[in-house]
XYZ file of C-alpha atoms in Angstrom:
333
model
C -8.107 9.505 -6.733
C -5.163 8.684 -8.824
C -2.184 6.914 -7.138
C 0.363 9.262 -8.541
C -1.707 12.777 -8.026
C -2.632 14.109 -4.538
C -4.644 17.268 -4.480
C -4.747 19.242 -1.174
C -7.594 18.428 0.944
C -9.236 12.301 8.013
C -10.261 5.801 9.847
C -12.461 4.597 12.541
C -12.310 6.736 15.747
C -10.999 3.206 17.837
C -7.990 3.217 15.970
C -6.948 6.706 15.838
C -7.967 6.690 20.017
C -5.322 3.559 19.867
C -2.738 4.948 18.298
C -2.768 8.475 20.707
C -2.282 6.017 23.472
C 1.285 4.712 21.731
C 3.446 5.179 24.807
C 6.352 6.299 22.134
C 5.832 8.910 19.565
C 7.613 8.540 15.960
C 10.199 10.440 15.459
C 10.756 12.125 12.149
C 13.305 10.580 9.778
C 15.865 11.838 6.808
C 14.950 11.604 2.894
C 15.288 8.234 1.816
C 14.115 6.108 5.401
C 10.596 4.936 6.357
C 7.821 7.854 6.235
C 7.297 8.844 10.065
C 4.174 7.260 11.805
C 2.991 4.465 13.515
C 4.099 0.730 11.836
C 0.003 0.017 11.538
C -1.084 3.217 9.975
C -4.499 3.427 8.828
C -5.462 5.786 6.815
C -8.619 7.936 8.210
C -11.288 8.942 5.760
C -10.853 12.947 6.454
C -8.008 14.586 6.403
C -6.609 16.355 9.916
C -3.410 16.851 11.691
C -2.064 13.445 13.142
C -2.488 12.027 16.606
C 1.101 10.853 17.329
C 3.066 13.736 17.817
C 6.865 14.823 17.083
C 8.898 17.900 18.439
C 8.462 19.952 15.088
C 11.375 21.989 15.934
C 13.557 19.428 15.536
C 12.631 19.142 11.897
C 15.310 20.515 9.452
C 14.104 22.581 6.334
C 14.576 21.007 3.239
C 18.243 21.400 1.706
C 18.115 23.278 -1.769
C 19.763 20.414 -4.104
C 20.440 21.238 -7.722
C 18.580 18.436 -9.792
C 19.965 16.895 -12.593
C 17.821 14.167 -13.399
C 14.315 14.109 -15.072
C 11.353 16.656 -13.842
C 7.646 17.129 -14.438
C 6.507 20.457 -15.756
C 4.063 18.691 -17.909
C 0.459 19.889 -18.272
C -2.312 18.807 -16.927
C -5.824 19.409 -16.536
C -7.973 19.378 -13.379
C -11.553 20.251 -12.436
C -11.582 21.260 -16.340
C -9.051 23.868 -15.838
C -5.721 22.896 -17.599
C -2.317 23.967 -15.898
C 0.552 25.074 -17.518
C 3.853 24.494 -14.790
C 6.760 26.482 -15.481
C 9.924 25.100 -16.650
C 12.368 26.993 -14.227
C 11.092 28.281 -10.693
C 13.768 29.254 -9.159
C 12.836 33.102 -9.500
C 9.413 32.677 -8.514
C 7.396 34.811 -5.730
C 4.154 35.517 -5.066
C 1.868 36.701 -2.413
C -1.517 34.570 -0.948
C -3.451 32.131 0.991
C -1.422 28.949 2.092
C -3.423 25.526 4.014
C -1.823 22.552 4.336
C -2.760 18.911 4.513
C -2.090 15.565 6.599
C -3.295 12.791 7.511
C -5.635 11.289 4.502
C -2.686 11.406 1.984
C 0.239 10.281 4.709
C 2.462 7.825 2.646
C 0.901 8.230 -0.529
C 2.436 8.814 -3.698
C 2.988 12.693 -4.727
C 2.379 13.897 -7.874
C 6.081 12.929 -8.505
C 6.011 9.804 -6.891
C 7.503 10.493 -3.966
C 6.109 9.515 -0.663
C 4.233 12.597 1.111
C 5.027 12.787 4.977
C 2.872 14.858 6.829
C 6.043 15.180 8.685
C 8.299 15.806 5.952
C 9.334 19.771 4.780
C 7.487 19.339 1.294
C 4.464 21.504 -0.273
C 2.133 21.145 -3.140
C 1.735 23.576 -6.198
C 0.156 24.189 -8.718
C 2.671 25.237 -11.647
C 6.418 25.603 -9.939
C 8.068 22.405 -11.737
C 8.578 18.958 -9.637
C 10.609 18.671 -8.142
C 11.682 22.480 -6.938
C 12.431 24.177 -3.277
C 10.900 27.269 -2.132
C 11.253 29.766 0.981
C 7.766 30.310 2.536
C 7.377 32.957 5.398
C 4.228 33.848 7.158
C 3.467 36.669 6.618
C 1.719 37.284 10.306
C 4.291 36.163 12.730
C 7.802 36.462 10.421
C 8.466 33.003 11.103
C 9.725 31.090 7.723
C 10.910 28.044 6.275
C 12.347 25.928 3.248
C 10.454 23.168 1.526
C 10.834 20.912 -1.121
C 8.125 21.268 -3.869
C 6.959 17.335 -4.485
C 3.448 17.844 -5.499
C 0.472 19.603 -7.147
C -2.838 21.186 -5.752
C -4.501 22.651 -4.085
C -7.324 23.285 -6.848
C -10.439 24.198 -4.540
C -9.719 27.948 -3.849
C -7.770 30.756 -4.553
C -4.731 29.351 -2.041
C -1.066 29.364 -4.095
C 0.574 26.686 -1.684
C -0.089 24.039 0.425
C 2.179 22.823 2.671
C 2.394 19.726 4.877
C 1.239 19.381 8.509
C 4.846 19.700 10.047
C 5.778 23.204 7.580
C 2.352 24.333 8.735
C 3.263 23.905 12.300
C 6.544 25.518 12.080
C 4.635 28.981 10.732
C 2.107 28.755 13.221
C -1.118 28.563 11.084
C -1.803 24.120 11.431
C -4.572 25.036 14.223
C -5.946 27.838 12.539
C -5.727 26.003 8.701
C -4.763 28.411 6.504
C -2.262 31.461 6.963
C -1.329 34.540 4.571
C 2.525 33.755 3.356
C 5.046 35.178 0.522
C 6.540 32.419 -1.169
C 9.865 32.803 -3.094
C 11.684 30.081 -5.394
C 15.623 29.534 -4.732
C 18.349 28.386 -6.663
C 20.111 25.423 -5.259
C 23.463 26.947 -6.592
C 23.121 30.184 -4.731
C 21.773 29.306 -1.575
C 24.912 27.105 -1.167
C 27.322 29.857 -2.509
C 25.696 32.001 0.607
C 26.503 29.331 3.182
C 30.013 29.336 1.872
C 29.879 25.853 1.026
C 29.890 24.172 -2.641
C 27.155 21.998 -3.893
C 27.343 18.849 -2.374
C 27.988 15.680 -4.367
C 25.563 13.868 -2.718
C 22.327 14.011 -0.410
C 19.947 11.339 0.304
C 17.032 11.139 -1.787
C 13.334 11.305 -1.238
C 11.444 8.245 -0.163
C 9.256 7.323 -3.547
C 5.915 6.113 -3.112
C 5.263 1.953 -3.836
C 4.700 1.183 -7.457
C 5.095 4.804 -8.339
C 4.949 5.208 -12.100
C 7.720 6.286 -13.997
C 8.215 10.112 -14.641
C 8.713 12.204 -18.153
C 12.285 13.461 -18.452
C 12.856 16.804 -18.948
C 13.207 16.636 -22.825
C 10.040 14.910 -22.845
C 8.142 17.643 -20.887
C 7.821 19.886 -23.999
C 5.452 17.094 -26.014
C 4.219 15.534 -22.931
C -0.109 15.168 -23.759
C -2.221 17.184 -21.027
C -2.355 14.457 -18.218
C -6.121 15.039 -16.752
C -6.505 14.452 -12.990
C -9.634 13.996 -10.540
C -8.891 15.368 -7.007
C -11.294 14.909 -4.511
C -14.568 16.362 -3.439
C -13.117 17.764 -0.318
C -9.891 19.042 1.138
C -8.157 20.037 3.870
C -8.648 23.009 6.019
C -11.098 24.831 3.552
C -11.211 28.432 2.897
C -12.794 30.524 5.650
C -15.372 31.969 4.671
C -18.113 34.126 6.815
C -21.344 31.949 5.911
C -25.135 31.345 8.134
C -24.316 29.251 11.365
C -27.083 26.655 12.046
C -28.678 28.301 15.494
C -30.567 25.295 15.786
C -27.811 22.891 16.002
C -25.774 24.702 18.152
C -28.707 24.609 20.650
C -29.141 21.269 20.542
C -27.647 20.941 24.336
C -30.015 22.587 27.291
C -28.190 25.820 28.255
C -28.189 24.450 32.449
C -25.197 23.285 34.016
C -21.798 24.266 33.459
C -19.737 24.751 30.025
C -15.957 24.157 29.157
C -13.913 25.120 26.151
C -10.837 23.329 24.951
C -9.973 24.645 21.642
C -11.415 26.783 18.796
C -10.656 26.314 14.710
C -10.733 27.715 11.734
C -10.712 24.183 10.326
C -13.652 22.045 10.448
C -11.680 19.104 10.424
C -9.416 19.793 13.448
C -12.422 20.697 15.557
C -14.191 16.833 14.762
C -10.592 15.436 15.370
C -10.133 17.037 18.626
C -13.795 16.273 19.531
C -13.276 12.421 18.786
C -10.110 12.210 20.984
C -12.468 14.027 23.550
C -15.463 11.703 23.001
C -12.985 8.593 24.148
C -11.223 9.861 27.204
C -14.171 12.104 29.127
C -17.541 10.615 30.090
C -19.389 14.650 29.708
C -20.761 15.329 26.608
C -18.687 16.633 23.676
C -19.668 19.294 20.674
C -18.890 21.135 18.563
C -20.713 25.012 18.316
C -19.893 27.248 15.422
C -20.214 31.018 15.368
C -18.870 33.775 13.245
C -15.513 35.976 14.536
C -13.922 38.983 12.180
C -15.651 37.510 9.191
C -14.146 34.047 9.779
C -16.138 30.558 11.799
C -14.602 29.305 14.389
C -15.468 25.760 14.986
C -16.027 25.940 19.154
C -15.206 21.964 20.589
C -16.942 22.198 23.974
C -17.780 19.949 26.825
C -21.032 20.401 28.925
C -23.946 20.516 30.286
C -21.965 19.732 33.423
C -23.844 18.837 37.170
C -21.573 20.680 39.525
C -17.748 22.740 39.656
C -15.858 19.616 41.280
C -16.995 18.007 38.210
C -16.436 20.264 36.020
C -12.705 20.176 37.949
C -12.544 16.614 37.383
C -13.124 16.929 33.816
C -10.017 19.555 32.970
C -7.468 17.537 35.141
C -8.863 14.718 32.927
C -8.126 16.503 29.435
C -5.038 18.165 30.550
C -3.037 14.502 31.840
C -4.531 13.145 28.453
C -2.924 16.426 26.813
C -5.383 17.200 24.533
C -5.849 20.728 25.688
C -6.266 23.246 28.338
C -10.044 23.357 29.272
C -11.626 26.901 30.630
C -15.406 27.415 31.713
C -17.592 29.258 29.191
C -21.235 30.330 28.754
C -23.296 28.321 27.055
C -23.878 30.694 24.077
């Protein structure tokens, strides 16, 4: 995958179970510091949400900021499709499928060279111009927020946005993976002439990614060539789609003993995340069973066969002081 180009879209299960034992969680930090995260971040092979955790309330939108310096709008081709961004987005909306993505592209460079945080208000898309801030509200629960637009993707489905982990949160759709939203472009100029405020002079700036490359200016955009990208086989929190669930290898336990649930996803990804944290703090066995629910799977992490109820007591005092969930007894179907 190129360095500059990160198309939405977890290493080794000791080190992730190391780092959820950090007795401190990062906090999450202003444009222009250190990306949030632990100092000896490395970088899992699938993408998920991360294991040190941070009060996502306590994130600030992104501040509209008029930009006066160079953009990319340039075309650019990907998956043989080529992409035509728009020079001005600030009167954008449209309707559709937002995911987001974390963990896999965590400090790497954007598609504008800036450094994604997972815990940073930022989004990818397709063809609003880089950079560019949006409004994004989900459209389930009301809840909405503001996000600068740093980056390009996703490419894999019909989804219009995709957002990172901490905007995801915030809307209420990071468990689930993917959440129905309106998104609508704003112009710096007037959504500081509704706080009553003028432009400011001057406001931090991003975080760019090492070595980043150095980006077209805006009066190179209109001759830029058709830059052609490769984005990865697989992505983050995948389109839900009803498909045949493998009976076979969700009966690959014996149906005695007792059964406890701790979480079910929409995401594939979160489920084997959760199930690894799982797999290094209890001593029952840990799975995963899928089944099909209003035309969506729902990736089931369960714990079982287990002997007897005191053990089966044992177990959810064991998962709820490691935090990882809220365990409840379940048939084994």
């Amino acid at each position: 995958m190129p360095q500059p180009i990160r198309v939405a879209v977890y290493g080794a299960v000791a080190l992730l179970l190391a780092s959820c034992s950090s007795s401190r969680a990062p906090e999450p930090v202003q444009p222009g510091g250190a990306i949030s995260g632990p100092g000896n971040y490395a970088r899992p092979h699938k993408d998920g949400a991360p294991w040190w955790d941070v009060d996502v309330s306590r994130i600030p939108d992104a501040v509209p900021m008029p930009h006066y310096g160079s953009v990319k709008a340039n075309p650019y081709t990907v998956l043989g499709q080529t992409y035509y961004p728009m020079a001005d987005g600030r009167r954008y909306q449209a309707v559709g499928t937002a995911s987001w993505y974390g963990t896999k592209f965590h400090g790497q460079a954007t598609a504008n060279g800036e450094a994604y945080d997972l815990y940073g208000m930022t989004a990818a898309h397709k063809t609003l111009p880089l950079p560019s801030y949006v409004r994004v509200t989900n459209l389930d629960n009301g809840r909405s927020v503001i996000l600068r637009v740093n980056d390009r993707g996703p490419f894999y489905s019909d989804r219009i946005i995709d957002l990172s982990f901490a905007a995801a949160k915030k809307l209420g759709y990071a468990e689930s993976g993917t959440a129905r939203v309106k998104v609508e472009g704003i112009d710096p100029n007037e959504w500081w002439a509704a706080q009553g405020r003028p432009v400011p002079m001057v406001l931090a700036q991003p975080k760019m990614a090492a070595q980043a490359k150095p980006q077209p200016s805006a009066v190179q955009v209109a001759t830029a060539p058709i830059e052609q990208y490769t984005p990865p086989l697989q992505q983050h929190a995948a389109a839900v789609l009803p498909v045949q669930i493998d009976a076979k290898k969700n009966d690959s336990l014996a149906a005695s003993g007792l059964y406890l649930q701790v979480g079910a996803f929409a995401n594939p990804d979160a489920a084997e995340l959760l199930k690894a944290k799982l797999s290094g703090t209890v001593s029952a066995p840990v799975f995963i069973s899928s089944v099909v629910r209003n035309q969506q799977i729902l990736h089931r992490v369960r714990l079982g066969p287990i002997g007897t109820q005191g053990e089966a007591q044992e177990v959810q005092n064991t998962v709820r002081l490691a935090n990882l969930g809220q365990p409840t007894l379940v048939k084994p179907d």
